[in-house]
Amino acid sequence: MLQYRAPRWLAGHGPVAGNVQTIWPALYSATHHEGSRLPVRYHRERWDAPDGDFVDVDFHPAQPRAGQTERPLLVLFHGLEGSSQSHYARAFAHWAHAQGWDYAVPHFRGCSGEVNRRPRAYHSGDHDEVNWILRRLCAGHAGPVLAVGVSLGGNVLLRWAQEHGPDAARLVRAVVAISSPVDLAACGHAIGRGFNRLVYTRMFLNTMRPKAMERLKLFPGLFDAEAMRQARDIYDFDHIFTAPLHGFASTEDYWARCSAKPGLRAMRDVPALVLNARNDPFVPASCLPTQGEVGPAVTLWQPHEGGHVGFPSGRFPGHVADLPQAVGRWLLAHL
């Protein structure tokens, strides 16, 4: 079983520690042992999507090594409002580079810095989009492909593996979901209460609401502008925007149909690691899957500490390099 303990200066199992282990790494910790918090230099490709929209994919290729013919490709699907420059994405970029692996971060629509051409955005169960992206990446890469999803991206990745089963296993060797809200209803309600509502909900809405309003300028009548201005939590935002825009009857319908947890029991084709800290502020430990609720292809790792996509290590001010190293050891076992 994989092990994790927070450093002494950030240690603790409880909710306060969970928040600190979430917020500090995102703001202040380095992305690798050498202490760098600088952006990773990517090169970007813009792909035309089947519906006439576009998706931006950032690549960080490995340095060619003597005798190496087929390099692995690590694909990372970011979290809600994340990007290739999120702290966890940069940490995985450094790890992949050190292994001699190619690395790619596809951006969900609206997360690459530009408004998209079509009304639709992205959501927690958008497995068709992941399928199209992974198929195109695999078609252009000779070596093995492995995929990691963080938070929302991990739930989408698991839903893709569940929906596509044997076909997914032909594309990727293994998948990892990190701090993913596999029970969307439990997580959606948790992020809408107390400190979570004041900090995390406000942070997400500060970018999600303006992006939605930009879409409304391009597509008048897409949703009720005044209702959007009054939205105070993720439930409201999903009710006004995400659910109706993507074909769901309500927030409840969206959360129920897109949660990955119910499908974990049937997973037998693609090896999957599902990693959740039990002190994650908005993925309650009470909603996490148990060993009896997952199929033979699923490995659960539920350390008591780590926060939400935190898992800091090292001396003050710390780094987040141990997360990709731990996940990477599990991925290496599936090559």
PDB file of N, CA, C and O in Angstrom, residues 54-105:
ATOM      1  N   PHE A  54     -12.814  24.040 -30.605  1.00  0.00           N
ATOM      2  CA  PHE A  54     -11.401  23.702 -30.546  1.00  0.00           C
ATOM      3  C   PHE A  54     -11.020  23.282 -29.134  1.00  0.00           C
ATOM      4  O   PHE A  54     -11.689  23.618 -28.161  1.00  0.00           O
ATOM      5  N   VAL A  55      -9.941  22.531 -29.056  1.00  0.00           N
ATOM      6  CA  VAL A  55      -9.334  22.134 -27.781  1.00  0.00           C
ATOM      7  C   VAL A  55      -7.849  22.419 -27.877  1.00  0.00           C
ATOM      8  O   VAL A  55      -7.202  22.067 -28.872  1.00  0.00           O
ATOM      9  N   ASP A  56      -7.289  23.075 -26.865  1.00  0.00           N
ATOM     10  CA  ASP A  56      -5.859  23.364 -26.824  1.00  0.00           C
ATOM     11  C   ASP A  56      -5.148  22.313 -25.982  1.00  0.00           C
ATOM     12  O   ASP A  56      -5.550  22.040 -24.849  1.00  0.00           O
ATOM     13  N   VAL A  57      -4.084  21.742 -26.558  1.00  0.00           N
ATOM     14  CA  VAL A  57      -3.296  20.715 -25.879  1.00  0.00           C
ATOM     15  C   VAL A  57      -1.871  21.221 -25.736  1.00  0.00           C
ATOM     16  O   VAL A  57      -1.239  21.614 -26.718  1.00  0.00           O
ATOM     17  N   ASP A  58      -1.372  21.226 -24.500  1.00  0.00           N
ATOM     18  CA  ASP A  58       0.000  21.655 -24.229  1.00  0.00           C
ATOM     19  C   ASP A  58       0.901  20.433 -24.092  1.00  0.00           C
ATOM     20  O   ASP A  58       0.588  19.500 -23.333  1.00  0.00           O
ATOM     21  N   PHE A  59       2.027  20.448 -24.813  1.00  0.00           N
ATOM     22  CA  PHE A  59       2.961  19.325 -24.834  1.00  0.00           C
ATOM     23  C   PHE A  59       4.281  19.725 -24.196  1.00  0.00           C
ATOM     24  O   PHE A  59       4.769  20.837 -24.379  1.00  0.00           O
ATOM     25  N   HIS A  60       4.854  18.783 -23.466  1.00  0.00           N
ATOM     26  CA  HIS A  60       6.185  18.943 -22.879  1.00  0.00           C
ATOM     27  C   HIS A  60       6.969  17.671 -23.237  1.00  0.00           C
ATOM     28  O   HIS A  60       7.020  16.714 -22.465  1.00  0.00           O
ATOM     29  N   PRO A  61       7.568  17.635 -24.434  1.00  0.00           N
ATOM     30  CA  PRO A  61       8.228  16.402 -24.888  1.00  0.00           C
ATOM     31  C   PRO A  61       9.512  16.130 -24.121  1.00  0.00           C
ATOM     32  O   PRO A  61      10.170  17.051 -23.625  1.00  0.00           O
ATOM     33  N   ALA A  62       9.859  14.862 -24.044  1.00  0.00           N
ATOM     34  CA  ALA A  62      11.086  14.457 -23.366  1.00  0.00           C
ATOM     35  C   ALA A  62      12.292  14.692 -24.262  1.00  0.00           C
ATOM     36  O   ALA A  62      12.177  14.781 -25.495  1.00  0.00           O
ATOM     37  N   GLN A  63      13.463  14.782 -23.632  1.00  0.00           N
ATOM     38  CA  GLN A  63      14.702  14.818 -24.391  1.00  0.00           C
ATOM     39  C   GLN A  63      14.988  13.415 -24.913  1.00  0.00           C
ATOM     40  O   GLN A  63      14.925  12.445 -24.154  1.00  0.00           O
ATOM     41  N   PRO A  64      15.283  13.271 -26.213  1.00  0.00           N
ATOM     42  CA  PRO A  64      15.582  11.930 -26.750  1.00  0.00           C
ATOM     43  C   PRO A  64      16.747  11.285 -26.001  1.00  0.00           C
ATOM     44  O   PRO A  64      17.719  11.945 -25.642  1.00  0.00           O
ATOM     45  N   ARG A  65      16.639   9.988 -25.730  1.00  0.00           N
ATOM     46  CA  ARG A  65      17.688   9.240 -25.055  1.00  0.00           C
ATOM     47  C   ARG A  65      18.224   8.154 -25.976  1.00  0.00           C
ATOM     48  O   ARG A  65      17.468   7.557 -26.758  1.00  0.00           O
ATOM     49  N   ALA A  66      19.494   7.908 -25.884  1.00  0.00           N
ATOM     50  CA  ALA A  66      20.138   6.904 -26.731  1.00  0.00           C
ATOM     51  C   ALA A  66      19.482   5.545 -26.514  1.00  0.00           C
ATOM     52  O   ALA A  66      19.279   5.099 -25.385  1.00  0.00           O
ATOM     53  N   GLY A  67      19.123   4.895 -27.609  1.00  0.00           N
ATOM     54  CA  GLY A  67      18.542   3.568 -27.547  1.00  0.00           C
ATOM     55  C   GLY A  67      17.064   3.528 -27.240  1.00  0.00           C
ATOM     56  O   GLY A  67      16.456   2.456 -27.264  1.00  0.00           O
ATOM     57  N   GLN A  68      16.471   4.671 -26.974  1.00  0.00           N
ATOM     58  CA  GLN A  68      15.043   4.718 -26.645  1.00  0.00           C
ATOM     59  C   GLN A  68      14.239   4.872 -27.933  1.00  0.00           C
ATOM     60  O   GLN A  68      14.418   5.826 -28.685  1.00  0.00           O
ATOM     61  N   THR A  69      13.373   3.905 -28.212  1.00  0.00           N
ATOM     62  CA  THR A  69      12.604   3.926 -29.454  1.00  0.00           C
ATOM     63  C   THR A  69      11.159   4.353 -29.251  1.00  0.00           C
ATOM     64  O   THR A  69      10.614   5.103 -30.060  1.00  0.00           O
ATOM     65  N   GLU A  70      10.541   3.887 -28.168  1.00  0.00           N
ATOM     66  CA  GLU A  70       9.137   4.208 -27.929  1.00  0.00           C
ATOM     67  C   GLU A  70       8.989   4.773 -26.516  1.00  0.00           C
ATOM     68  O   GLU A  70       8.943   4.032 -25.542  1.00  0.00           O
ATOM     69  N   ARG A  71       8.933   6.091 -26.421  1.00  0.00           N
ATOM     70  CA  ARG A  71       8.785   6.736 -25.119  1.00  0.00           C
ATOM     71  C   ARG A  71       7.337   6.653 -24.645  1.00  0.00           C
ATOM     72  O   ARG A  71       6.418   6.853 -25.437  1.00  0.00           O
ATOM     73  N   PRO A  72       7.122   6.403 -23.345  1.00  0.00           N
ATOM     74  CA  PRO A  72       5.766   6.514 -22.818  1.00  0.00           C
ATOM     75  C   PRO A  72       5.264   7.960 -22.919  1.00  0.00           C
ATOM     76  O   PRO A  72       6.049   8.912 -22.896  1.00  0.00           O
ATOM     77  N   LEU A  73       3.960   8.099 -23.016  1.00  0.00           N
ATOM     78  CA  LEU A  73       3.303   9.404 -22.990  1.00  0.00           C
ATOM     79  C   LEU A  73       2.389   9.450 -21.781  1.00  0.00           C
ATOM     80  O   LEU A  73       1.518   8.584 -21.613  1.00  0.00           O
ATOM     81  N   LEU A  74       2.597  10.447 -20.932  1.00  0.00           N
ATOM     82  CA  LEU A  74       1.716  10.673 -19.786  1.00  0.00           C
ATOM     83  C   LEU A  74       0.769  11.812 -20.130  1.00  0.00           C
ATOM     84  O   LEU A  74       1.207  12.912 -20.482  1.00  0.00           O
ATOM     85  N   VAL A  75      -0.525  11.551 -20.026  1.00  0.00           N
ATOM     86  CA  VAL A  75      -1.558  12.554 -20.322  1.00  0.00           C
ATOM     87  C   VAL A  75      -2.218  12.946 -19.008  1.00  0.00           C
ATOM     88  O   VAL A  75      -2.643  12.077 -18.235  1.00  0.00           O
ATOM     89  N   LEU A  76      -2.308  14.247 -18.744  1.00  0.00           N
ATOM     90  CA  LEU A  76      -2.941  14.721 -17.516  1.00  0.00           C
ATOM     91  C   LEU A  76      -4.180  15.555 -17.837  1.00  0.00           C
ATOM     92  O   LEU A  76      -4.102  16.517 -18.609  1.00  0.00           O
ATOM     93  N   PHE A  77      -5.301  15.150 -17.259  1.00  0.00           N
ATOM     94  CA  PHE A  77      -6.546  15.916 -17.369  1.00  0.00           C
ATOM     95  C   PHE A  77      -6.716  16.727 -16.086  1.00  0.00           C
ATOM     96  O   PHE A  77      -6.795  16.165 -14.989  1.00  0.00           O
ATOM     97  N   HIS A  78      -6.744  18.052 -16.223  1.00  0.00           N
ATOM     98  CA  HIS A  78      -6.732  18.943 -15.065  1.00  0.00           C
ATOM     99  C   HIS A  78      -8.091  19.000 -14.367  1.00  0.00           C
ATOM    100  O   HIS A  78      -9.097  18.484 -14.848  1.00  0.00           O
ATOM    101  N   GLY A  79      -8.099  19.683 -13.239  1.00  0.00           N
ATOM    102  CA  GLY A  79      -9.305  19.813 -12.444  1.00  0.00           C
ATOM    103  C   GLY A  79     -10.145  21.021 -12.824  1.00  0.00           C
ATOM    104  O   GLY A  79      -9.858  21.727 -13.796  1.00  0.00           O
ATOM    105  N   LEU A  80     -11.185  21.259 -12.035  1.00  0.00           N
ATOM    106  CA  LEU A  80     -12.107  22.366 -12.271  1.00  0.00           C
ATOM    107  C   LEU A  80     -11.338  23.683 -12.339  1.00  0.00           C
ATOM    108  O   LEU A  80     -10.624  24.044 -11.399  1.00  0.00           O
ATOM    109  N   GLU A  81     -11.451  24.374 -13.477  1.00  0.00           N
ATOM    110  CA  GLU A  81     -10.808  25.661 -13.708  1.00  0.00           C
ATOM    111  C   GLU A  81      -9.273  25.579 -13.670  1.00  0.00           C
ATOM    112  O   GLU A  81      -8.601  26.597 -13.521  1.00  0.00           O
ATOM    113  N   GLY A  82      -8.722  24.379 -13.830  1.00  0.00           N
ATOM    114  CA  GLY A  82      -7.279  24.210 -13.855  1.00  0.00           C
ATOM    115  C   GLY A  82      -6.716  24.431 -15.254  1.00  0.00           C
ATOM    116  O   GLY A  82      -7.410  24.827 -16.187  1.00  0.00           O
ATOM    117  N   SER A  83      -5.412  24.153 -15.389  1.00  0.00           N
ATOM    118  CA  SER A  83      -4.730  24.307 -16.678  1.00  0.00           C
ATOM    119  C   SER A  83      -3.397  23.588 -16.605  1.00  0.00           C
ATOM    120  O   SER A  83      -3.047  22.977 -15.582  1.00  0.00           O
ATOM    121  N   SER A  84      -2.621  23.697 -17.674  1.00  0.00           N
ATOM    122  CA  SER A  84      -1.299  23.082 -17.710  1.00  0.00           C
ATOM    123  C   SER A  84      -0.329  23.763 -16.759  1.00  0.00           C
ATOM    124  O   SER A  84       0.747  23.225 -16.488  1.00  0.00           O
ATOM    125  N   GLN A  85      -0.683  24.950 -16.235  1.00  0.00           N
ATOM    126  CA  GLN A  85       0.182  25.646 -15.290  1.00  0.00           C
ATOM    127  C   GLN A  85      -0.280  25.500 -13.841  1.00  0.00           C
ATOM    128  O   GLN A  85       0.294  26.122 -12.941  1.00  0.00           O
ATOM    129  N   SER A  86      -1.290  24.685 -13.593  1.00  0.00           N
ATOM    130  CA  SER A  86      -1.667  24.384 -12.212  1.00  0.00           C
ATOM    131  C   SER A  86      -0.487  23.707 -11.518  1.00  0.00           C
ATOM    132  O   SER A  86       0.319  23.026 -12.153  1.00  0.00           O
ATOM    133  N   HIS A  87      -0.378  23.893 -10.201  1.00  0.00           N
ATOM    134  CA  HIS A  87       0.802  23.378  -9.498  1.00  0.00           C
ATOM    135  C   HIS A  87       0.983  21.886  -9.687  1.00  0.00           C
ATOM    136  O   HIS A  87       2.109  21.403  -9.868  1.00  0.00           O
ATOM    137  N   TYR A  88      -0.100  21.126  -9.693  1.00  0.00           N
ATOM    138  CA  TYR A  88       0.012  19.678  -9.857  1.00  0.00           C
ATOM    139  C   TYR A  88       0.417  19.309 -11.286  1.00  0.00           C
ATOM    140  O   TYR A  88       1.161  18.331 -11.490  1.00  0.00           O
ATOM    141  N   ALA A  89      -0.053  20.082 -12.267  1.00  0.00           N
ATOM    142  CA  ALA A  89       0.315  19.806 -13.659  1.00  0.00           C
ATOM    143  C   ALA A  89       1.803  20.035 -13.880  1.00  0.00           C
ATOM    144  O   ALA A  89       2.484  19.263 -14.576  1.00  0.00           O
ATOM    145  N   ARG A  90       2.344  21.094 -13.283  1.00  0.00           N
ATOM    146  CA  ARG A  90       3.781  21.359 -13.400  1.00  0.00           C
ATOM    147  C   ARG A  90       4.592  20.298 -12.667  1.00  0.00           C
ATOM    148  O   ARG A  90       5.661  19.884 -13.130  1.00  0.00           O
ATOM    149  N   ALA A  91       4.095  19.828 -11.531  1.00  0.00           N
ATOM    150  CA  ALA A  91       4.804  18.777 -10.794  1.00  0.00           C
ATOM    151  C   ALA A  91       4.896  17.497 -11.621  1.00  0.00           C
ATOM    152  O   ALA A  91       5.952  16.852 -11.678  1.00  0.00           O
ATOM    153  N   PHE A  92       3.811  17.120 -12.261  1.00  0.00           N
ATOM    154  CA  PHE A  92       3.835  15.929 -13.112  1.00  0.00           C
ATOM    155  C   PHE A  92       4.698  16.145 -14.357  1.00  0.00           C
ATOM    156  O   PHE A  92       5.316  15.201 -14.854  1.00  0.00           O
ATOM    157  N   ALA A  93       4.752  17.376 -14.855  1.00  0.00           N
ATOM    158  CA  ALA A  93       5.623  17.676 -15.998  1.00  0.00           C
ATOM    159  C   ALA A  93       7.083  17.430 -15.634  1.00  0.00           C
ATOM    160  O   ALA A  93       7.840  16.826 -16.414  1.00  0.00           O
ATOM    161  N   HIS A  94       7.499  17.897 -14.460  1.00  0.00           N
ATOM    162  CA  HIS A  94       8.879  17.684 -14.018  1.00  0.00           C
ATOM    163  C   HIS A  94       9.168  16.191 -13.847  1.00  0.00           C
ATOM    164  O   HIS A  94      10.239  15.708 -14.230  1.00  0.00           O
ATOM    165  N   TRP A  95       8.218  15.466 -13.259  1.00  0.00           N
ATOM    166  CA  TRP A  95       8.429  14.031 -13.059  1.00  0.00           C
ATOM    167  C   TRP A  95       8.547  13.299 -14.398  1.00  0.00           C
ATOM    168  O   TRP A  95       9.455  12.480 -14.591  1.00  0.00           O
ATOM    169  N   ALA A  96       7.626  13.579 -15.327  1.00  0.00           N
ATOM    170  CA  ALA A  96       7.661  12.918 -16.633  1.00  0.00           C
ATOM    171  C   ALA A  96       8.975  13.216 -17.357  1.00  0.00           C
ATOM    172  O   ALA A  96       9.585  12.325 -17.970  1.00  0.00           O
ATOM    173  N   HIS A  97       9.411  14.468 -17.299  1.00  0.00           N
ATOM    174  CA  HIS A  97      10.666  14.859 -17.956  1.00  0.00           C
ATOM    175  C   HIS A  97      11.842  14.075 -17.376  1.00  0.00           C
ATOM    176  O   HIS A  97      12.723  13.612 -18.117  1.00  0.00           O
ATOM    177  N   ALA A  98      11.855  13.898 -16.048  1.00  0.00           N
ATOM    178  CA  ALA A  98      12.936  13.156 -15.405  1.00  0.00           C
ATOM    179  C   ALA A  98      12.946  11.682 -15.805  1.00  0.00           C
ATOM    180  O   ALA A  98      14.007  11.040 -15.814  1.00  0.00           O
ATOM    181  N   GLN A  99      11.769  11.134 -16.147  1.00  0.00           N
ATOM    182  CA  GLN A  99      11.691   9.731 -16.562  1.00  0.00           C
ATOM    183  C   GLN A  99      12.015   9.532 -18.035  1.00  0.00           C
ATOM    184  O   GLN A  99      12.125   8.397 -18.492  1.00  0.00           O
ATOM    185  N   GLY A 100      12.097  10.635 -18.784  1.00  0.00           N
ATOM    186  CA  GLY A 100      12.245  10.513 -20.224  1.00  0.00           C
ATOM    187  C   GLY A 100      10.935  10.228 -20.925  1.00  0.00           C
ATOM    188  O   GLY A 100      10.910   9.664 -22.018  1.00  0.00           O
ATOM    189  N   TRP A 101       9.830  10.643 -20.300  1.00  0.00           N
ATOM    190  CA  TRP A 101       8.499  10.448 -20.885  1.00  0.00           C
ATOM    191  C   TRP A 101       8.024  11.735 -21.552  1.00  0.00           C
ATOM    192  O   TRP A 101       8.321  12.840 -21.085  1.00  0.00           O
ATOM    193  N   ASP A 102       7.259  11.583 -22.614  1.00  0.00           N
ATOM    194  CA  ASP A 102       6.534  12.715 -23.161  1.00  0.00           C
ATOM    195  C   ASP A 102       5.332  13.014 -22.259  1.00  0.00           C
ATOM    196  O   ASP A 102       4.833  12.139 -21.547  1.00  0.00           O
ATOM    197  N   TYR A 103       4.861  14.264 -22.339  1.00  0.00           N
ATOM    198  CA  TYR A 103       3.817  14.709 -21.414  1.00  0.00           C
ATOM    199  C   TYR A 103       2.871  15.640 -22.155  1.00  0.00           C
ATOM    200  O   TYR A 103       3.309  16.473 -22.962  1.00  0.00           O
ATOM    201  N   ALA A 104       1.574  15.476 -21.892  1.00  0.00           N
ATOM    202  CA  ALA A 104       0.579  16.322 -22.551  1.00  0.00           C
ATOM    203  C   ALA A 104      -0.534  16.678 -21.586  1.00  0.00           C
ATOM    204  O   ALA A 104      -0.968  15.848 -20.774  1.00  0.00           O
ATOM    205  N   VAL A 105      -0.993  17.923 -21.661  1.00  0.00           N
ATOM    206  CA  VAL A 105      -2.124  18.390 -20.857  1.00  0.00           C
ATOM    207  C   VAL A 105      -3.188  18.953 -21.797  1.00  0.00           C
ATOM    208  O   VAL A 105      -3.062  20.076 -22.287  1.00  0.00           O
TER     209      VAL A 105
END
